[in-house]
Amino acid sequence: MDVKQLKALVTVAEVGSVTRAAELLHLVQPAVTRQIRTLEQELGVPLFERTRLGMRPTEAGSIMVDRARRALNELERARVEVRPAPDAVTGIVNVGLLDSTTDLLAEPLVSTLTREYPGIELRLMTAYSGHLQRWLDDGDLDLTLLYNLDSTPSLNTRPLVREHLWVAAPPSAGLNADHPVPFAEVADHPMVLPASGHALRALIDAAAARAQADMDVVVQTNSMRVQKQLVLAEHGWTVLPGVGIAEDVANGTLSAAPLTDPAVWRSIVLATPRSGRTPPAVEVVARELVRQISVAVHEGRWPSAQLQGE
């Protein structure tokens, strides 16, 4: 198999049509069809099903598309890194940001790197910690923020921030940052929480057990944005990291206060793969991400956060 075949495979899978793929690849349709058939003959399995809705990858096809996409990404990264560029750091860097940190970190990170390292192409992915860790393990990310994770056989972790979890409620609740709320009082209200199995939910459940509080969970969701929307609509209260609600509190969309009895904390780390060479572009982005976090904490834009080691 060759690069042209892999590009044809991925493009057909993405657009669901040989005709459209041929247009995007600037080829005639028979050429794309021939590349797919050659791959199928080499592998001995069909890679696509022809349906009335278009071309759909088979189970084997989905595996090949996933691997081919990664191979093409690595080739593109190599091309960027070896292109002559005297005294310049170049390359593609895939970065994972926790959903709760994107409003605080994404734009400053992009602005600084665009200005100071124009040869770096940044690709940002946001999700909860569990998803980001899986993408890092699978090789889809070069570095990511995670929380409550120590180093593992496959990952290096650098502790960055320890932050308090807060209770968030509608403005009418009148919660105040200067008056922490006992968990037992929070549990007296209907709760909108992350779905079971989520790392943040595990912290909340553990705190409820320590407080001997029975929570009335009316809605579970895997979206922080949905959590906040439902709280604003007065379906219940929720628990979130302070960084995830700082802007909402500042503009009066939500009221919030730190949790107490027990206080609940999470630790954020920077995680990178243990194996393989770390490209200079990845080192630059990691350094800048750590710097942006330090600046945000020192300027008070990250509520109730403490830099690790300070």
Coordinates of C-alpha atoms in Angstrom, one line a residue:
M1 CA 0.0 0.0 0.0
D2 CA 1.1 3.6 -0.6
V3 CA 0.3 7.1 0.6
K4 CA -2.1 7.8 -2.3
Q5 CA -4.1 4.7 -1.3
L6 CA -4.2 5.7 2.3
K7 CA -5.4 9.2 1.4
A8 CA -8.1 7.8 -0.8
L9 CA -9.2 5.4 2.0
V10 CA -9.5 8.2 4.6
T11 CA -11.1 10.7 2.2
V12 CA -13.8 8.3 1.1
A13 CA -14.5 7.3 4.7
E14 CA -14.8 11.0 5.7
V15 CA -17.1 12.1 2.9
G16 CA -19.0 8.9 2.2
S17 CA -18.7 9.1 -1.5
V18 CA -16.1 8.1 -4.1
T19 CA -17.2 10.9 -6.4
R20 CA -16.8 13.6 -3.8
A21 CA -13.5 12.1 -2.6
A22 CA -12.2 12.2 -6.2
E23 CA -13.1 15.9 -6.4
L24 CA -11.2 16.7 -3.1
L25 CA -8.2 14.6 -4.2
H26 CA -8.2 16.1 -7.7
L27 CA -8.5 12.7 -9.3
V28 CA -10.9 11.0 -11.6
Q29 CA -13.5 8.7 -9.9
P30 CA -12.1 5.4 -11.5
A31 CA -8.7 6.2 -10.0
V32 CA -10.1 6.4 -6.5
T33 CA -12.2 3.3 -7.0
R34 CA -9.1 1.5 -8.2
Q35 CA -7.0 2.5 -5.2
I36 CA -9.7 1.3 -2.8
R37 CA -10.0 -2.0 -4.6
T38 CA -6.3 -2.5 -4.7
L39 CA -6.2 -2.1 -0.9
E40 CA -9.1 -4.5 -0.5
Q41 CA -7.3 -7.1 -2.6
E42 CA -4.1 -6.7 -0.7
L43 CA -5.8 -7.0 2.7
G44 CA -8.2 -9.7 1.6
V45 CA -11.2 -8.0 3.2
P46 CA -13.9 -5.5 2.0
L47 CA -13.2 -2.0 3.4
F48 CA -16.6 -0.4 2.5
E49 CA -20.2 -1.2 2.2
R50 CA -22.1 0.4 -0.6
T51 CA -25.4 1.7 0.9
R52 CA -28.1 4.1 -0.4
L53 CA -26.6 6.7 2.0
G54 CA -23.1 6.3 0.5
M55 CA -19.9 4.4 1.3
R56 CA -19.7 3.2 4.8
P57 CA -16.6 1.5 6.3
T58 CA -16.9 -2.1 7.3
E59 CA -15.4 -3.1 10.7
A60 CA -12.1 -3.9 9.0
G61 CA -12.4 -0.6 7.1
S62 CA -12.9 1.4 10.3
I63 CA -9.7 -0.1 11.7
M64 CA -7.8 0.7 8.6
V65 CA -9.1 4.3 8.4
D66 CA -8.1 4.9 12.0
R67 CA -4.5 3.6 11.4
A68 CA -4.2 5.3 8.0
R69 CA -5.3 8.6 9.4
R70 CA -2.6 8.4 12.1
A71 CA 0.0 7.3 9.6
L72 CA -0.8 10.3 7.4
N73 CA -0.7 12.7 10.3
E74 CA 2.7 11.4 11.3
L75 CA 4.0 11.8 7.8
E76 CA 2.7 15.4 7.7
R77 CA 4.3 16.1 11.0
A78 CA 7.6 14.8 9.7
R79 CA 7.4 16.9 6.6
V80 CA 6.8 20.0 8.6
E81 CA 9.6 19.2 11.1
V82 CA 12.3 18.5 8.4
R83 CA 11.4 21.4 6.1
P84 CA 14.3 23.8 6.2
A85 CA 13.6 26.7 8.5
P86 CA 16.7 28.2 10.0
D87 CA 16.5 29.1 13.7
A88 CA 12.7 28.3 13.7
V89 CA 10.8 25.7 15.6
T90 CA 8.2 24.0 13.4
G91 CA 5.8 21.1 13.7
I92 CA 2.3 20.0 14.4
V93 CA 1.3 19.7 18.1
N94 CA -1.9 18.0 19.3
V95 CA -2.9 19.4 22.7
G96 CA -5.6 18.3 25.0
L97 CA -7.4 20.7 27.3
L98 CA -9.9 19.9 30.0
D99 CA -13.3 21.3 29.2
S100 CA -13.2 23.4 32.4
T101 CA -10.0 25.1 31.4
T102 CA -10.7 26.0 27.8
D103 CA -12.1 29.5 28.4
L104 CA -9.1 30.4 30.5
L105 CA -6.3 28.9 28.5
A106 CA -7.1 28.3 24.8
E107 CA -7.0 31.8 23.4
P108 CA -3.9 33.0 25.3
L109 CA -2.1 29.8 24.3
V110 CA -3.0 30.2 20.7
S111 CA -2.2 34.0 20.6
T112 CA 1.3 33.5 22.1
L113 CA 2.3 30.6 19.9
T114 CA 1.0 32.3 16.8
R115 CA 3.0 35.4 17.6
E116 CA 6.2 33.8 18.8
Y117 CA 6.3 30.5 17.0
P118 CA 4.5 30.8 13.6
G119 CA 6.0 27.6 12.4
I120 CA 4.0 25.6 15.0
E121 CA 0.6 24.3 13.9
L122 CA -1.5 23.8 17.0
R123 CA -4.4 21.4 17.1
L124 CA -6.6 21.7 20.2
M125 CA -8.9 19.0 21.5
T126 CA -11.1 19.4 24.6
A127 CA -12.9 16.8 26.6
Y128 CA -13.1 15.3 30.1
S129 CA -10.0 13.8 31.7
G130 CA -10.9 10.2 30.9
H131 CA -11.3 10.9 27.2
L132 CA -8.1 12.9 27.0
Q133 CA -6.1 10.2 28.7
R134 CA -7.4 7.6 26.2
W135 CA -6.5 9.8 23.3
L136 CA -3.0 10.3 24.7
D137 CA -2.6 6.6 25.2
D138 CA -3.8 6.0 21.6
G139 CA -1.3 8.5 20.2
D140 CA -3.8 11.1 19.1
L141 CA -2.4 13.7 21.5
D142 CA 1.2 14.8 22.2
L143 CA 0.4 16.4 25.6
T144 CA -2.7 17.0 27.7
L145 CA -4.0 18.3 30.9
L146 CA -5.5 15.6 33.2
Y147 CA -6.5 15.5 36.8
N148 CA -6.0 13.2 39.8
L149 CA -3.5 11.1 37.9
D150 CA -0.1 9.9 38.9
S151 CA 2.6 8.8 36.4
T152 CA 1.8 5.5 34.8
P153 CA 4.0 3.0 32.8
S154 CA 3.0 4.8 29.6
L155 CA 2.7 8.4 30.8
N156 CA 4.9 11.0 32.5
T157 CA 2.9 13.5 34.6
R158 CA 4.0 16.9 36.0
P159 CA 1.8 18.3 38.8
L160 CA 0.7 21.8 38.0
V161 CA -2.3 23.0 40.0
R162 CA -4.4 22.0 43.0
E163 CA -7.9 23.5 43.0
H164 CA -11.0 23.6 45.1
L165 CA -14.4 22.3 43.8
W166 CA -17.3 24.7 44.1
V167 CA -21.0 24.4 44.3
A168 CA -22.9 26.4 41.7
A169 CA -26.5 27.5 41.9
P170 CA -28.8 30.0 40.2
P171 CA -28.2 33.7 41.1
S172 CA -31.3 33.7 43.3
A173 CA -29.5 31.3 45.7
G174 CA -27.1 34.1 46.6
L175 CA -24.0 31.9 47.1
N176 CA -20.9 33.9 47.8
A177 CA -17.2 33.0 47.4
D178 CA -16.4 34.2 50.9
H179 CA -18.9 31.8 52.5
P180 CA -18.1 28.1 51.8
V181 CA -21.1 25.8 51.8
P182 CA -21.2 22.5 53.7
F183 CA -21.8 19.5 51.5
A184 CA -24.8 18.4 53.6
E185 CA -26.5 21.7 52.8
V186 CA -25.7 21.3 49.1
A187 CA -27.3 17.8 49.2
D188 CA -30.5 19.3 50.5
H189 CA -31.1 20.6 46.9
P190 CA -31.8 18.6 43.7
M191 CA -28.4 17.9 42.0
V192 CA -27.3 18.2 38.3
L193 CA -24.1 16.1 38.2
P194 CA -21.6 14.6 35.8
A195 CA -22.5 11.1 34.7
S196 CA -21.5 8.1 36.8
G197 CA -18.0 6.9 35.9
H198 CA -16.7 10.4 35.3
A199 CA -13.7 11.3 37.4
L200 CA -15.3 14.4 38.7
R201 CA -18.4 12.5 39.7
A202 CA -16.2 10.1 41.6
L203 CA -14.8 13.0 43.7
I204 CA -18.3 14.2 44.4
D205 CA -19.6 10.8 45.4
A206 CA -16.6 10.3 47.7
A207 CA -17.4 13.7 49.4
A208 CA -21.0 12.8 49.8
A209 CA -20.0 9.6 51.5
R210 CA -17.7 11.4 53.9
A211 CA -20.5 13.9 54.7
Q212 CA -23.0 11.0 55.1
A213 CA -25.2 13.0 52.7
D214 CA -27.8 11.4 50.4
M215 CA -27.9 13.3 47.1
D216 CA -31.1 13.7 45.0
V217 CA -29.5 13.5 41.5
V218 CA -32.2 14.7 39.0
V219 CA -30.0 14.8 35.9
Q220 CA -26.7 13.4 34.9
T221 CA -24.7 14.7 31.9
N222 CA -21.3 14.4 30.3
S223 CA -21.3 18.1 29.4
M224 CA -20.2 20.9 31.7
R225 CA -22.0 23.4 29.5
V226 CA -25.3 21.4 29.9
Q227 CA -24.7 21.3 33.7
K228 CA -24.5 25.1 33.9
Q229 CA -27.5 25.5 31.6
L230 CA -29.7 23.3 33.7
V231 CA -28.6 25.0 36.9
L232 CA -29.4 28.4 35.4
A233 CA -32.9 27.0 34.5
E234 CA -33.3 26.1 38.2
H235 CA -33.3 22.3 37.7
G236 CA -30.9 22.0 40.6
W237 CA -27.4 22.8 42.0
T238 CA -24.2 21.4 40.7
V239 CA -20.5 20.9 41.7
L240 CA -17.7 22.1 39.3
P241 CA -14.1 23.3 39.5
G242 CA -13.8 27.0 40.2
V243 CA -12.0 27.6 36.9
G244 CA -15.1 26.2 35.0
I245 CA -17.5 28.8 36.5
A246 CA -15.3 31.9 37.0
E247 CA -16.7 33.8 34.1
D248 CA -20.3 32.8 34.9
V249 CA -19.9 34.1 38.5
A250 CA -18.2 37.3 37.3
N251 CA -21.0 38.1 34.9
G252 CA -23.7 37.1 37.4
T253 CA -25.0 34.1 35.4
L254 CA -24.5 31.8 38.4
S255 CA -23.7 32.2 42.1
A256 CA -21.1 29.9 43.6
A257 CA -19.1 29.1 46.7
P258 CA -16.4 26.7 47.6
L259 CA -17.5 23.3 49.1
T260 CA -16.6 22.5 52.7
D261 CA -17.2 19.8 55.3
P262 CA -15.5 18.2 53.4
A263 CA -13.6 20.5 51.2
V264 CA -13.0 18.8 47.8
W265 CA -9.9 19.3 45.7
R266 CA -8.6 18.1 42.4
S267 CA -5.0 18.1 41.1
I268 CA -4.3 19.0 37.5
V269 CA -1.2 17.5 35.8
L270 CA 0.5 17.9 32.4
A271 CA 0.8 14.4 30.9
T272 CA 3.0 13.3 28.0
P273 CA 3.9 9.8 26.6
R274 CA 6.9 8.1 28.1
S275 CA 8.1 6.5 24.9
G276 CA 9.5 8.1 21.8
R277 CA 11.3 11.3 21.0
T278 CA 9.7 14.5 22.1
P279 CA 9.9 17.0 19.1
P280 CA 11.1 20.5 19.9
A281 CA 7.6 21.9 18.9
V282 CA 6.0 19.8 21.6
E283 CA 8.5 21.0 24.2
V284 CA 7.8 24.6 23.3
V285 CA 4.0 24.2 23.6
A286 CA 4.3 22.3 26.9
R287 CA 6.4 25.1 28.3
E288 CA 4.0 27.8 27.1
L289 CA 1.0 25.9 28.5
V290 CA 2.6 25.7 31.9
R291 CA 3.5 29.4 31.8
Q292 CA -0.1 30.4 30.9
I293 CA -1.4 28.3 33.9
S294 CA 1.1 30.0 36.2
V295 CA 0.1 33.5 35.0
A296 CA -3.6 32.7 35.4
V297 CA -3.2 31.5 39.0
H298 CA -0.9 34.5 40.0
E299 CA -3.3 37.0 38.4
G300 CA -6.3 35.5 40.4
R301 CA -8.1 34.3 37.2
W302 CA -8.2 30.7 38.5
P303 CA -10.4 30.7 41.6
S304 CA -9.1 28.9 44.7
A305 CA -6.1 27.4 42.8
Q306 CA -2.7 26.7 44.2
L307 CA 0.4 26.1 42.0
Q308 CA 2.0 22.8 43.0
G309 CA 5.3 23.4 44.7
E310 CA 4.4 26.9 45.9

